[in-house]
Short mmCIF file of C-alpha atoms in Angstrom, two decimals:
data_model
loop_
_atom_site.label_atom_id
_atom_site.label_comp_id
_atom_site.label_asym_id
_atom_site.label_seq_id
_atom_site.Cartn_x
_atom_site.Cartn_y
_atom_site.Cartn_z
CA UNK A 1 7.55 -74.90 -18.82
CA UNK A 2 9.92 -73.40 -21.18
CA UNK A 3 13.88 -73.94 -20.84
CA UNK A 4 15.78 -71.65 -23.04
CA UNK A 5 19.72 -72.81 -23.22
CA UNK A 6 22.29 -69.98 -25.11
CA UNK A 7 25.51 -70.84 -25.91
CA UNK A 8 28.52 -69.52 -25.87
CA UNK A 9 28.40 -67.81 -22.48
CA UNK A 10 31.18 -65.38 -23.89
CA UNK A 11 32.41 -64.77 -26.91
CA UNK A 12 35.78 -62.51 -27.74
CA UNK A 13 36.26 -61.49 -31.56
CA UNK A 14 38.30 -59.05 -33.54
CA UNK A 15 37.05 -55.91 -35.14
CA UNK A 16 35.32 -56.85 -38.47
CA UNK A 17 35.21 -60.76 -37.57
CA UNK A 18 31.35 -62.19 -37.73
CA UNK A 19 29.95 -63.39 -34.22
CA UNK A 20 27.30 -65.83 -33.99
CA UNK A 21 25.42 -66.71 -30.79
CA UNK A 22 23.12 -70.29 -30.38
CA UNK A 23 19.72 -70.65 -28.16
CA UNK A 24 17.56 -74.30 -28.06
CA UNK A 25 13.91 -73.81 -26.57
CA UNK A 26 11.75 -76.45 -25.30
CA UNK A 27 8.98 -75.84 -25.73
CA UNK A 28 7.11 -76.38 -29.34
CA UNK A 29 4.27 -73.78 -28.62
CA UNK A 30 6.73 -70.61 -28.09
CA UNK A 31 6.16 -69.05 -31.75
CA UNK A 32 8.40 -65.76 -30.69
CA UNK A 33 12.25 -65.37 -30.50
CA UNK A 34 13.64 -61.68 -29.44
CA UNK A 35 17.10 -60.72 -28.70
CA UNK A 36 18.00 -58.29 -26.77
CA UNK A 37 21.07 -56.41 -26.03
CA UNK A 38 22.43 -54.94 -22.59
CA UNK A 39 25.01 -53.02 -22.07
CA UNK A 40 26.67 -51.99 -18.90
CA UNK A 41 24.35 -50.43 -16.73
CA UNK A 42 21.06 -50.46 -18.72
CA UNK A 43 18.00 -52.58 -19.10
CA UNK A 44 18.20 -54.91 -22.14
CA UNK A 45 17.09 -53.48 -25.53
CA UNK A 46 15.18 -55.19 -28.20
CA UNK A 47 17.40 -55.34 -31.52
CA UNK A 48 15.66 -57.95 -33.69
CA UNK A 49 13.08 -60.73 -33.15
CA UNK A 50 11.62 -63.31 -35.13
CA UNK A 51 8.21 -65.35 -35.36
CA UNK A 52 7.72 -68.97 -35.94
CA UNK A 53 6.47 -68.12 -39.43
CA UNK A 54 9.79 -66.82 -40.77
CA UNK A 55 13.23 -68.37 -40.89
CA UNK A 56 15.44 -65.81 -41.75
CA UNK A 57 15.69 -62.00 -40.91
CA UNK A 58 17.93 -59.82 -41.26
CA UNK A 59 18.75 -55.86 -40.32
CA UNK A 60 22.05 -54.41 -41.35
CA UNK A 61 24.95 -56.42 -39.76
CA UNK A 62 22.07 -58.44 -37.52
CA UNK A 63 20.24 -61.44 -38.60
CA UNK A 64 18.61 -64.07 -36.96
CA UNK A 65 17.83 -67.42 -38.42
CA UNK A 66 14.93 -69.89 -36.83
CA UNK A 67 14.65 -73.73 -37.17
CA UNK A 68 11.35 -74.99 -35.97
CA UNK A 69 12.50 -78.40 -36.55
CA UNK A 70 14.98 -78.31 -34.44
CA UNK A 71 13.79 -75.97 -32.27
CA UNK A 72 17.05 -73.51 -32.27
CA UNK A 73 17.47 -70.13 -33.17
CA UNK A 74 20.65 -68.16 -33.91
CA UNK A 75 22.14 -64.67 -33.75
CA UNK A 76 24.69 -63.33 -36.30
CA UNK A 77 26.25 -60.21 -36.14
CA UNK A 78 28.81 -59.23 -39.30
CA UNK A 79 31.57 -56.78 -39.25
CA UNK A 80 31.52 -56.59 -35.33
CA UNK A 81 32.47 -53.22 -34.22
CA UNK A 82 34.04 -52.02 -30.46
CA UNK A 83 29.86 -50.37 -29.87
CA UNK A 84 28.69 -54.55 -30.31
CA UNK A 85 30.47 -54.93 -27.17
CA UNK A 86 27.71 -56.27 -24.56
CA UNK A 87 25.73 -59.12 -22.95
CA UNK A 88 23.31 -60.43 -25.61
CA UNK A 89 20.13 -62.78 -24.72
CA UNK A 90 17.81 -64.51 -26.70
CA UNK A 91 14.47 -65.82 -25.65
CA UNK A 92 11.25 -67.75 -26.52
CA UNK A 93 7.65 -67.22 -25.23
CA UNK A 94 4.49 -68.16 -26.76
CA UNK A 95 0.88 -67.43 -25.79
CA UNK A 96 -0.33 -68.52 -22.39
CA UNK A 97 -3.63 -68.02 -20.32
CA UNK A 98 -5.04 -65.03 -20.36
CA UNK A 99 -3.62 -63.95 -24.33
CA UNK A 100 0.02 -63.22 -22.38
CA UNK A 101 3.10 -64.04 -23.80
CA UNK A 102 5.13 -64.33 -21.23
CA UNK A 103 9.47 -65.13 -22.44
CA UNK A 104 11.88 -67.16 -20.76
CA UNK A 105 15.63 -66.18 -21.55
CA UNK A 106 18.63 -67.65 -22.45
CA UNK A 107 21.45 -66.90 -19.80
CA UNK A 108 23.50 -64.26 -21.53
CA UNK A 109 26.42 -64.33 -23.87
CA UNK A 110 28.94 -61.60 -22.65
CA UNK A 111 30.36 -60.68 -26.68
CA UNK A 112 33.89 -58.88 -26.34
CA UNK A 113 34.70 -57.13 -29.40
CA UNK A 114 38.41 -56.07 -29.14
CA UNK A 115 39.54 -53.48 -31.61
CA UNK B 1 16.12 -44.35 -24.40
CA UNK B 2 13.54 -47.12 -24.39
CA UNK B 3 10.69 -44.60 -22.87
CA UNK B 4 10.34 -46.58 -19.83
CA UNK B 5 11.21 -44.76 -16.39
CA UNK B 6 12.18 -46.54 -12.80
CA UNK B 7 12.74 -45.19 -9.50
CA UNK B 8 14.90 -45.30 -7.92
CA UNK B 9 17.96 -46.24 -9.64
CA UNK B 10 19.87 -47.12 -6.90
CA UNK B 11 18.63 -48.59 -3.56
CA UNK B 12 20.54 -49.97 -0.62
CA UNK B 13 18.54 -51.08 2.73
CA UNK B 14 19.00 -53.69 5.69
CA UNK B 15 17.55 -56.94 6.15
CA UNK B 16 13.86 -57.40 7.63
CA UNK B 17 13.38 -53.94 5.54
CA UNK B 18 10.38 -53.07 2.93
CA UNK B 19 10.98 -51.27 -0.41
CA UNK B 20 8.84 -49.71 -2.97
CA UNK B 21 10.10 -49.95 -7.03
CA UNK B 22 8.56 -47.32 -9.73
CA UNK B 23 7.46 -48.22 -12.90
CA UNK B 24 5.95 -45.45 -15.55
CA UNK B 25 5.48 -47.48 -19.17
CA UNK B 26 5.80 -45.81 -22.37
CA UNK B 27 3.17 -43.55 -23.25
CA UNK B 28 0.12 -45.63 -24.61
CA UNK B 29 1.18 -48.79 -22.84
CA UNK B 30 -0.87 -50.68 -20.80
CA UNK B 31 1.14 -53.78 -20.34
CA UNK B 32 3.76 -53.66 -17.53
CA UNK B 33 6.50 -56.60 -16.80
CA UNK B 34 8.81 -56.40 -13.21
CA UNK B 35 11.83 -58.84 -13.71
CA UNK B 36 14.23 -59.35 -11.77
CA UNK B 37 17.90 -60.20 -12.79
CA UNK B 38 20.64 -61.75 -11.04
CA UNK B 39 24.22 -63.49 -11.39
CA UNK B 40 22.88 -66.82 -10.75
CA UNK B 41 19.45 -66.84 -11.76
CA UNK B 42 19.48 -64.34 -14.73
CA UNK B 43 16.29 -62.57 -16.07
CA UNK B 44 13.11 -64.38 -14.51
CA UNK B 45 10.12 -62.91 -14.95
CA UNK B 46 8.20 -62.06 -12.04
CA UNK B 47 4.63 -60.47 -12.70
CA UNK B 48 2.91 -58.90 -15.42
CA UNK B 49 -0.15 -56.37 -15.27
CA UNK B 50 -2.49 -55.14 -17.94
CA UNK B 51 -4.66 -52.50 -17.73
CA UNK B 52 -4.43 -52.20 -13.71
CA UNK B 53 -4.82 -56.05 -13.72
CA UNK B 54 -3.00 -58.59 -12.84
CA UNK B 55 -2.29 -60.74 -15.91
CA UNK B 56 0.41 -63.32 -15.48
CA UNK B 57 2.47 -64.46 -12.58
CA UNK B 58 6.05 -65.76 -13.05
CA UNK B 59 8.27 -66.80 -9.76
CA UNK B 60 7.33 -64.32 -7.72
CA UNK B 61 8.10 -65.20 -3.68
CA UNK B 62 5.12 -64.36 -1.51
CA UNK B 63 6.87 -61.56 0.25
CA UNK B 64 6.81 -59.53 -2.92
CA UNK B 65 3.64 -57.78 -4.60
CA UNK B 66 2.59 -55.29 -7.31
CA UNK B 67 -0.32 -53.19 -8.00
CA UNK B 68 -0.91 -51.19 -11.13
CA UNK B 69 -2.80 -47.75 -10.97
CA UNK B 70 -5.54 -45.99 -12.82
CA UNK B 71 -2.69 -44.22 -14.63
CA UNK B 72 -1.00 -46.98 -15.48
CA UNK B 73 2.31 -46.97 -13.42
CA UNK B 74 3.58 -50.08 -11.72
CA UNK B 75 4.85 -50.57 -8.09
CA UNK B 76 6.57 -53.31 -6.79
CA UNK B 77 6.81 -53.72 -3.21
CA UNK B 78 9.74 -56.02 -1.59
CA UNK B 79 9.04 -57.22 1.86
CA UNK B 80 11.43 -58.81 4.95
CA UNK B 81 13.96 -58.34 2.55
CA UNK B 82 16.38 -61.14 2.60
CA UNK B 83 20.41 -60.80 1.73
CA UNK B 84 19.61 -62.91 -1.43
CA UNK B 85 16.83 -60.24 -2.77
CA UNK B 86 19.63 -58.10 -3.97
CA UNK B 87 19.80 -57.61 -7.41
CA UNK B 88 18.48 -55.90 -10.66
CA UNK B 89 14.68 -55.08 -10.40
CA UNK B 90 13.60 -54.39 -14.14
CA UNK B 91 10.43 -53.10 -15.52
CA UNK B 92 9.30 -53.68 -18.97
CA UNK B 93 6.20 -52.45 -20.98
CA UNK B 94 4.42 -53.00 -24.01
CA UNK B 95 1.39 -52.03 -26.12
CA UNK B 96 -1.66 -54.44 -25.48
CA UNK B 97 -2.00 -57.86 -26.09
CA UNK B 98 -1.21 -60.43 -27.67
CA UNK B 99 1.91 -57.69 -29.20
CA UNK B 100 5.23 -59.23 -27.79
CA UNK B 101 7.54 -56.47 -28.29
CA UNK B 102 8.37 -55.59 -24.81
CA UNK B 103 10.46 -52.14 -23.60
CA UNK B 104 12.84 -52.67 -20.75
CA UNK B 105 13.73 -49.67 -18.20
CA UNK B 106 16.94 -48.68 -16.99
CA UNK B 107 16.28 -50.83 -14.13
CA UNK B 108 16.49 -50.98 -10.02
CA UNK B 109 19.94 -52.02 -8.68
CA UNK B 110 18.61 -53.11 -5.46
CA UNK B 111 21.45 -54.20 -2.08
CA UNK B 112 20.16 -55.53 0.95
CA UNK B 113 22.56 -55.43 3.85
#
């Protein structure tokens, strides 16, 4: 199956520095790579994704870049702000039996942004 | 507010004990995901329904099933609960397949004693 590995595990920056997070997937097949954000208390919350077609995207101060090759994927967030303060996990899933797509996640980085 | 709703948020029981978790998707979703997330396992994926069906099956121990209703809520039920069944309980829905954007709930904090 899928093995998803995310690196660091935490990561403390200063207000305005850029933060970037690392996840490795297995498995060639997953075509699908969300992150998702969770702060204290709440359920994690989709903030960008990308698909196996695309290696770059990008949404304000988030982007997320893809490399098929070598099957990683990366999160960058610019200008970090106090509010980016969270635990932040990527993941990869691809279609399996039945049409499901079904992702494994990356451990968690825990991203301390102090101001 | 992601649109999903759980029940309760907060649950603390005894070992040997059986539990029921709530799930209501967003409205017009007929995909629903229970997770469940822990300090040392993280987020694993337990079992996913679509449609009142049971679609995909992650590491779910036998002790624990789900059901999906006409209306498209989700239970999961937690039997002989075991000291090492505490944890997060997470529901997540999306649209239909194959879309992969999935819409996590506040979650289930869930203590066995």
């Amino acid at each position: 199956g899928e093995n998803v590995e995310q690196h660091p595990s935490t990561l403390s920056v200063q207000e305005g520095d850029s933060a970037v997070i690392k996840c490795t997937y297995s498995d060639s097949a997953s075509n699908y790579f969300p992150w998702y954000k969770q702060e204290l208390g709440k359920g994690p919350q989709l903030i960008i994704d990308i698909r196996s077609n695309v290696g770059e995207k990008k949404d304000q101060r988030i982007a997320v870049t893809l490399n098929k090759t070598a099957k990683h994927f990366s999160l960058h967030i610019t200008e970090t702000q106090p509010e980016d303060s969270a635990v932040y996990f990527c993941a990869a899933s691809g279609p399996k039996t039945g049409g499901s797509y079904i992702p494994t996640f990356g451990r968690g980085t825990s991203l301390i942004v102090h101001p | 507010d992601s649109g999903v709703t759980q029940t309760p948020k907060h649950l603390i029981t005894a070992t040997g004990q059986r539990v029921t978790l709530r799930c209501s998707p967003r409205s017009g979703d007929l995909s629903v995901y229970w997770y469940q997330q822990s300090l040392d396992q993280g987020l694993q994926f337990l079992i996913q329904y679509y449609n009142g069906e049971e679609r995909a099956k992650g590491n779910i121990l036998e002790r624990f099933s789900a059901q999906q209703f006409p209306d498209l809520h989700s239970e999961l039920n937690l039997s002989s609960l075991e000291l090492g069944d505490s944890a997060l309980y997470f529901c997540a829905s999306s649209v239909a397949l194959p879309n992969n954007e999935q819409f996590f709930g506040p979650g289930t904090r869930l203590t066995v004693l």
